[in-house]
Structures are given as C-alpha cells and as structure tokens.
C-alpha cells in the first residue's frame, strides 16, 4: 500500500485558502475555523469556541470546550486531498485527521 503524501501548510494565506470557513469533520468532531480568527463547532457533542492565529509556520489556537478553557496549542498543519492533519505541540504531540465536509448536493 502506498504511503499517503501529506504536505505541510506553511503560511496563513495557504491555510485560509485550503481550510478556513469550511466545515471540518472527524470522529466526534464537527467544527469551522473562520478566516476572521474564530473557531466554532462541537466535539463529542460539547460546544467548541475559540480563536486562532498563524505564527512562525504554526496554527496556534486557544479554545473553550463546553465553557472549560483549553490550553494554548500551536500545531503543524498538513494537507492531503480533502483531508487536514494537525499535530499538536508544534509537531511533537498527537496527530488527528479531519476531512472537509462534502456538500451533499454535489
């Protein structure tokens, strides 16, 4: 089986063009990273809200989950097709993969 070719996203502009203002879905995840700098959605049925910025090649975010503050985290963002992989702790932590939600009308 061929390895998936993930490509790192290196700029805010590239990130916004690929993933901002689109619904991202994963296991028990459904959220939107807005180009305005906000994050909204749900994780395991709990409300997710936050803010994000781009710094030194990393996607950095602060958020609350059901009103409980999550720590600041800066993540490596990679893309492959309609999928986005984010790796916490500047690439040293756990990775998760989400997909762009497809419009059912397509």
JSON list of C-alpha atoms in Angstrom, two decimals:
[
{"chain": "A", "resi": 1, "resn": "UNK", "atom": "CA", "xyz": [0.00, 0.00, 0.00]},
{"chain": "A", "resi": 2, "resn": "UNK", "atom": "CA", "xyz": [1.35, 3.40, -0.97]},
{"chain": "A", "resi": 3, "resn": "UNK", "atom": "CA", "xyz": [2.04, 5.94, 1.77]},
{"chain": "A", "resi": 4, "resn": "UNK", "atom": "CA", "xyz": [-0.21, 8.98, 1.79]},
{"chain": "A", "resi": 5, "resn": "UNK", "atom": "CA", "xyz": [1.65, 12.12, 0.68]},
{"chain": "A", "resi": 6, "resn": "UNK", "atom": "CA", "xyz": [0.97, 14.73, 3.36]},
{"chain": "A", "resi": 7, "resn": "UNK", "atom": "CA", "xyz": [2.19, 18.24, 2.56]},
{"chain": "A", "resi": 8, "resn": "UNK", "atom": "CA", "xyz": [2.85, 20.80, 5.26]},
{"chain": "A", "resi": 9, "resn": "UNK", "atom": "CA", "xyz": [0.93, 24.08, 5.13]},
{"chain": "A", "resi": 10, "resn": "UNK", "atom": "CA", "xyz": [3.49, 26.83, 5.74]},
{"chain": "A", "resi": 11, "resn": "UNK", "atom": "CA", "xyz": [1.58, 30.13, 5.62]},
{"chain": "A", "resi": 12, "resn": "UNK", "atom": "CA", "xyz": [-1.60, 31.71, 6.94]},
{"chain": "A", "resi": 13, "resn": "UNK", "atom": "CA", "xyz": [-2.64, 32.54, 3.36]},
{"chain": "A", "resi": 14, "resn": "UNK", "atom": "CA", "xyz": [-2.27, 28.91, 2.27]},
{"chain": "A", "resi": 15, "resn": "UNK", "atom": "CA", "xyz": [-4.16, 27.70, 5.36]},
{"chain": "A", "resi": 16, "resn": "UNK", "atom": "CA", "xyz": [-7.06, 30.14, 4.84]},
{"chain": "A", "resi": 17, "resn": "UNK", "atom": "CA", "xyz": [-7.38, 29.21, 1.16]},
{"chain": "A", "resi": 18, "resn": "UNK", "atom": "CA", "xyz": [-7.48, 25.48, 1.93]},
{"chain": "A", "resi": 19, "resn": "UNK", "atom": "CA", "xyz": [-9.42, 25.18, 5.19]},
{"chain": "A", "resi": 20, "resn": "UNK", "atom": "CA", "xyz": [-10.90, 28.42, 6.54]},
{"chain": "A", "resi": 21, "resn": "UNK", "atom": "CA", "xyz": [-14.67, 28.95, 6.50]},
{"chain": "A", "resi": 22, "resn": "UNK", "atom": "CA", "xyz": [-15.26, 25.27, 5.65]},
{"chain": "A", "resi": 23, "resn": "UNK", "atom": "CA", "xyz": [-16.79, 22.63, 7.89]},
{"chain": "A", "resi": 24, "resn": "UNK", "atom": "CA", "xyz": [-14.22, 20.08, 9.08]},
{"chain": "A", "resi": 25, "resn": "UNK", "atom": "CA", "xyz": [-15.39, 16.70, 10.33]},
{"chain": "A", "resi": 26, "resn": "UNK", "atom": "CA", "xyz": [-13.76, 13.79, 12.11]},
{"chain": "A", "resi": 27, "resn": "UNK", "atom": "CA", "xyz": [-14.60, 11.19, 14.70]},
{"chain": "A", "resi": 28, "resn": "UNK", "atom": "CA", "xyz": [-16.99, 13.03, 17.08]},
{"chain": "A", "resi": 29, "resn": "UNK", "atom": "CA", "xyz": [-15.75, 16.37, 15.63]},
{"chain": "A", "resi": 30, "resn": "UNK", "atom": "CA", "xyz": [-17.52, 18.99, 13.54]},
{"chain": "A", "resi": 31, "resn": "UNK", "atom": "CA", "xyz": [-16.06, 22.49, 13.52]},
{"chain": "A", "resi": 32, "resn": "UNK", "atom": "CA", "xyz": [-15.21, 25.53, 11.42]},
{"chain": "A", "resi": 33, "resn": "UNK", "atom": "CA", "xyz": [-12.04, 27.60, 11.56]},
{"chain": "A", "resi": 34, "resn": "UNK", "atom": "CA", "xyz": [-13.20, 31.03, 10.40]},
{"chain": "A", "resi": 35, "resn": "UNK", "atom": "CA", "xyz": [-10.98, 33.35, 8.38]},
{"chain": "A", "resi": 36, "resn": "UNK", "atom": "CA", "xyz": [-11.90, 36.09, 10.89]},
{"chain": "A", "resi": 37, "resn": "UNK", "atom": "CA", "xyz": [-9.82, 34.30, 13.55]},
{"chain": "A", "resi": 38, "resn": "UNK", "atom": "CA", "xyz": [-12.60, 32.45, 15.36]},
{"chain": "A", "resi": 39, "resn": "UNK", "atom": "CA", "xyz": [-13.30, 28.74, 15.81]},
{"chain": "A", "resi": 40, "resn": "UNK", "atom": "CA", "xyz": [-16.75, 27.23, 16.37]},
{"chain": "A", "resi": 41, "resn": "UNK", "atom": "CA", "xyz": [-18.24, 23.77, 16.42]},
{"chain": "A", "resi": 42, "resn": "UNK", "atom": "CA", "xyz": [-18.75, 20.64, 18.51]},
{"chain": "A", "resi": 43, "resn": "UNK", "atom": "CA", "xyz": [-16.55, 17.89, 19.94]},
{"chain": "A", "resi": 44, "resn": "UNK", "atom": "CA", "xyz": [-18.26, 14.81, 21.38]},
{"chain": "A", "resi": 45, "resn": "UNK", "atom": "CA", "xyz": [-21.48, 16.84, 21.45]},
{"chain": "A", "resi": 46, "resn": "UNK", "atom": "CA", "xyz": [-19.87, 19.63, 23.53]},
{"chain": "A", "resi": 47, "resn": "UNK", "atom": "CA", "xyz": [-19.69, 23.21, 22.28]},
{"chain": "A", "resi": 48, "resn": "UNK", "atom": "CA", "xyz": [-16.28, 24.34, 20.99]},
{"chain": "A", "resi": 49, "resn": "UNK", "atom": "CA", "xyz": [-15.38, 28.03, 20.69]},
{"chain": "A", "resi": 50, "resn": "UNK", "atom": "CA", "xyz": [-12.04, 29.70, 20.28]},
{"chain": "A", "resi": 51, "resn": "UNK", "atom": "CA", "xyz": [-9.63, 31.95, 18.48]},
{"chain": "A", "resi": 52, "resn": "UNK", "atom": "CA", "xyz": [-6.66, 31.22, 16.25]},
{"chain": "A", "resi": 53, "resn": "UNK", "atom": "CA", "xyz": [-3.68, 32.91, 14.65]},
{"chain": "A", "resi": 54, "resn": "UNK", "atom": "CA", "xyz": [-0.73, 31.89, 12.49]},
{"chain": "A", "resi": 55, "resn": "UNK", "atom": "CA", "xyz": [2.78, 32.25, 13.92]},
{"chain": "A", "resi": 56, "resn": "UNK", "atom": "CA", "xyz": [6.18, 31.04, 12.68]},
{"chain": "A", "resi": 57, "resn": "UNK", "atom": "CA", "xyz": [4.66, 28.33, 10.46]},
{"chain": "A", "resi": 58, "resn": "UNK", "atom": "CA", "xyz": [2.25, 27.05, 13.11]},
{"chain": "A", "resi": 59, "resn": "UNK", "atom": "CA", "xyz": [-1.52, 27.21, 13.57]},
{"chain": "A", "resi": 60, "resn": "UNK", "atom": "CA", "xyz": [-1.98, 28.47, 17.15]},
{"chain": "A", "resi": 61, "resn": "UNK", "atom": "CA", "xyz": [-5.29, 28.31, 18.96]},
{"chain": "A", "resi": 62, "resn": "UNK", "atom": "CA", "xyz": [-6.95, 28.93, 22.27]},
{"chain": "A", "resi": 63, "resn": "UNK", "atom": "CA", "xyz": [-10.38, 27.47, 22.85]},
{"chain": "A", "resi": 64, "resn": "UNK", "atom": "CA", "xyz": [-13.07, 26.51, 25.30]},
{"chain": "A", "resi": 65, "resn": "UNK", "atom": "CA", "xyz": [-14.88, 23.19, 25.30]},
{"chain": "A", "resi": 66, "resn": "UNK", "atom": "CA", "xyz": [-18.29, 23.45, 26.93]},
{"chain": "A", "resi": 67, "resn": "UNK", "atom": "CA", "xyz": [-17.01, 26.60, 28.69]},
{"chain": "A", "resi": 68, "resn": "UNK", "atom": "CA", "xyz": [-13.83, 24.97, 30.04]},
{"chain": "A", "resi": 69, "resn": "UNK", "atom": "CA", "xyz": [-10.62, 26.60, 28.85]},
{"chain": "A", "resi": 70, "resn": "UNK", "atom": "CA", "xyz": [-8.19, 24.54, 26.78]},
{"chain": "A", "resi": 71, "resn": "UNK", "atom": "CA", "xyz": [-4.51, 25.48, 26.86]},
{"chain": "A", "resi": 72, "resn": "UNK", "atom": "CA", "xyz": [-2.88, 27.39, 24.02]},
{"chain": "A", "resi": 73, "resn": "UNK", "atom": "CA", "xyz": [-1.54, 24.96, 21.44]},
{"chain": "A", "resi": 74, "resn": "UNK", "atom": "CA", "xyz": [0.46, 25.58, 18.27]},
{"chain": "A", "resi": 75, "resn": "UNK", "atom": "CA", "xyz": [0.15, 22.84, 15.70]},
{"chain": "A", "resi": 76, "resn": "UNK", "atom": "CA", "xyz": [1.70, 21.68, 12.44]},
{"chain": "A", "resi": 77, "resn": "UNK", "atom": "CA", "xyz": [-0.94, 21.59, 9.70]},
{"chain": "A", "resi": 78, "resn": "UNK", "atom": "CA", "xyz": [-0.65, 19.20, 6.76]},
{"chain": "A", "resi": 79, "resn": "UNK", "atom": "CA", "xyz": [-2.96, 18.51, 3.87]},
{"chain": "A", "resi": 80, "resn": "UNK", "atom": "CA", "xyz": [-3.67, 15.59, 1.58]},
{"chain": "A", "resi": 81, "resn": "UNK", "atom": "CA", "xyz": [-6.65, 15.75, -0.80]},
{"chain": "A", "resi": 82, "resn": "UNK", "atom": "CA", "xyz": [-9.72, 16.80, 1.18]},
{"chain": "A", "resi": 83, "resn": "UNK", "atom": "CA", "xyz": [-8.09, 15.90, 4.50]},
{"chain": "A", "resi": 84, "resn": "UNK", "atom": "CA", "xyz": [-6.23, 18.03, 7.05]},
{"chain": "A", "resi": 85, "resn": "UNK", "atom": "CA", "xyz": [-3.90, 16.57, 9.66]},
{"chain": "A", "resi": 86, "resn": "UNK", "atom": "CA", "xyz": [-2.94, 18.61, 12.69]},
{"chain": "A", "resi": 87, "resn": "UNK", "atom": "CA", "xyz": [-0.17, 17.61, 15.07]},
{"chain": "A", "resi": 88, "resn": "UNK", "atom": "CA", "xyz": [-0.24, 19.21, 18.49]},
{"chain": "A", "resi": 89, "resn": "UNK", "atom": "CA", "xyz": [2.65, 20.68, 20.46]},
{"chain": "A", "resi": 90, "resn": "UNK", "atom": "CA", "xyz": [4.47, 22.03, 17.38]},
{"chain": "A", "resi": 91, "resn": "UNK", "atom": "CA", "xyz": [4.57, 18.58, 15.82]},
{"chain": "A", "resi": 92, "resn": "UNK", "atom": "CA", "xyz": [5.68, 16.74, 18.98]},
{"chain": "A", "resi": 93, "resn": "UNK", "atom": "CA", "xyz": [2.22, 15.66, 20.19]},
{"chain": "A", "resi": 94, "resn": "UNK", "atom": "CA", "xyz": [-0.69, 13.58, 18.98]},
{"chain": "A", "resi": 95, "resn": "UNK", "atom": "CA", "xyz": [-1.99, 13.91, 15.43]},
{"chain": "A", "resi": 96, "resn": "UNK", "atom": "CA", "xyz": [-5.61, 13.98, 14.30]},
{"chain": "A", "resi": 97, "resn": "UNK", "atom": "CA", "xyz": [-7.10, 13.90, 10.81]},
{"chain": "A", "resi": 98, "resn": "UNK", "atom": "CA", "xyz": [-10.28, 15.69, 9.75]},
{"chain": "A", "resi": 99, "resn": "UNK", "atom": "CA", "xyz": [-11.95, 15.94, 6.35]},
{"chain": "A", "resi": 100, "resn": "UNK", "atom": "CA", "xyz": [-13.68, 18.76, 4.56]},
{"chain": "A", "resi": 101, "resn": "UNK", "atom": "CA", "xyz": [-17.41, 18.15, 4.80]},
{"chain": "A", "resi": 102, "resn": "UNK", "atom": "CA", "xyz": [-18.71, 17.49, 1.32]},
{"chain": "A", "resi": 103, "resn": "UNK", "atom": "CA", "xyz": [-21.78, 19.29, 0.04]},
{"chain": "A", "resi": 104, "resn": "UNK", "atom": "CA", "xyz": [-24.43, 16.61, -0.37]},
{"chain": "A", "resi": 105, "resn": "UNK", "atom": "CA", "xyz": [-25.84, 18.49, -3.36]},
{"chain": "A", "resi": 106, "resn": "UNK", "atom": "CA", "xyz": [-22.66, 17.84, -5.39]}
]
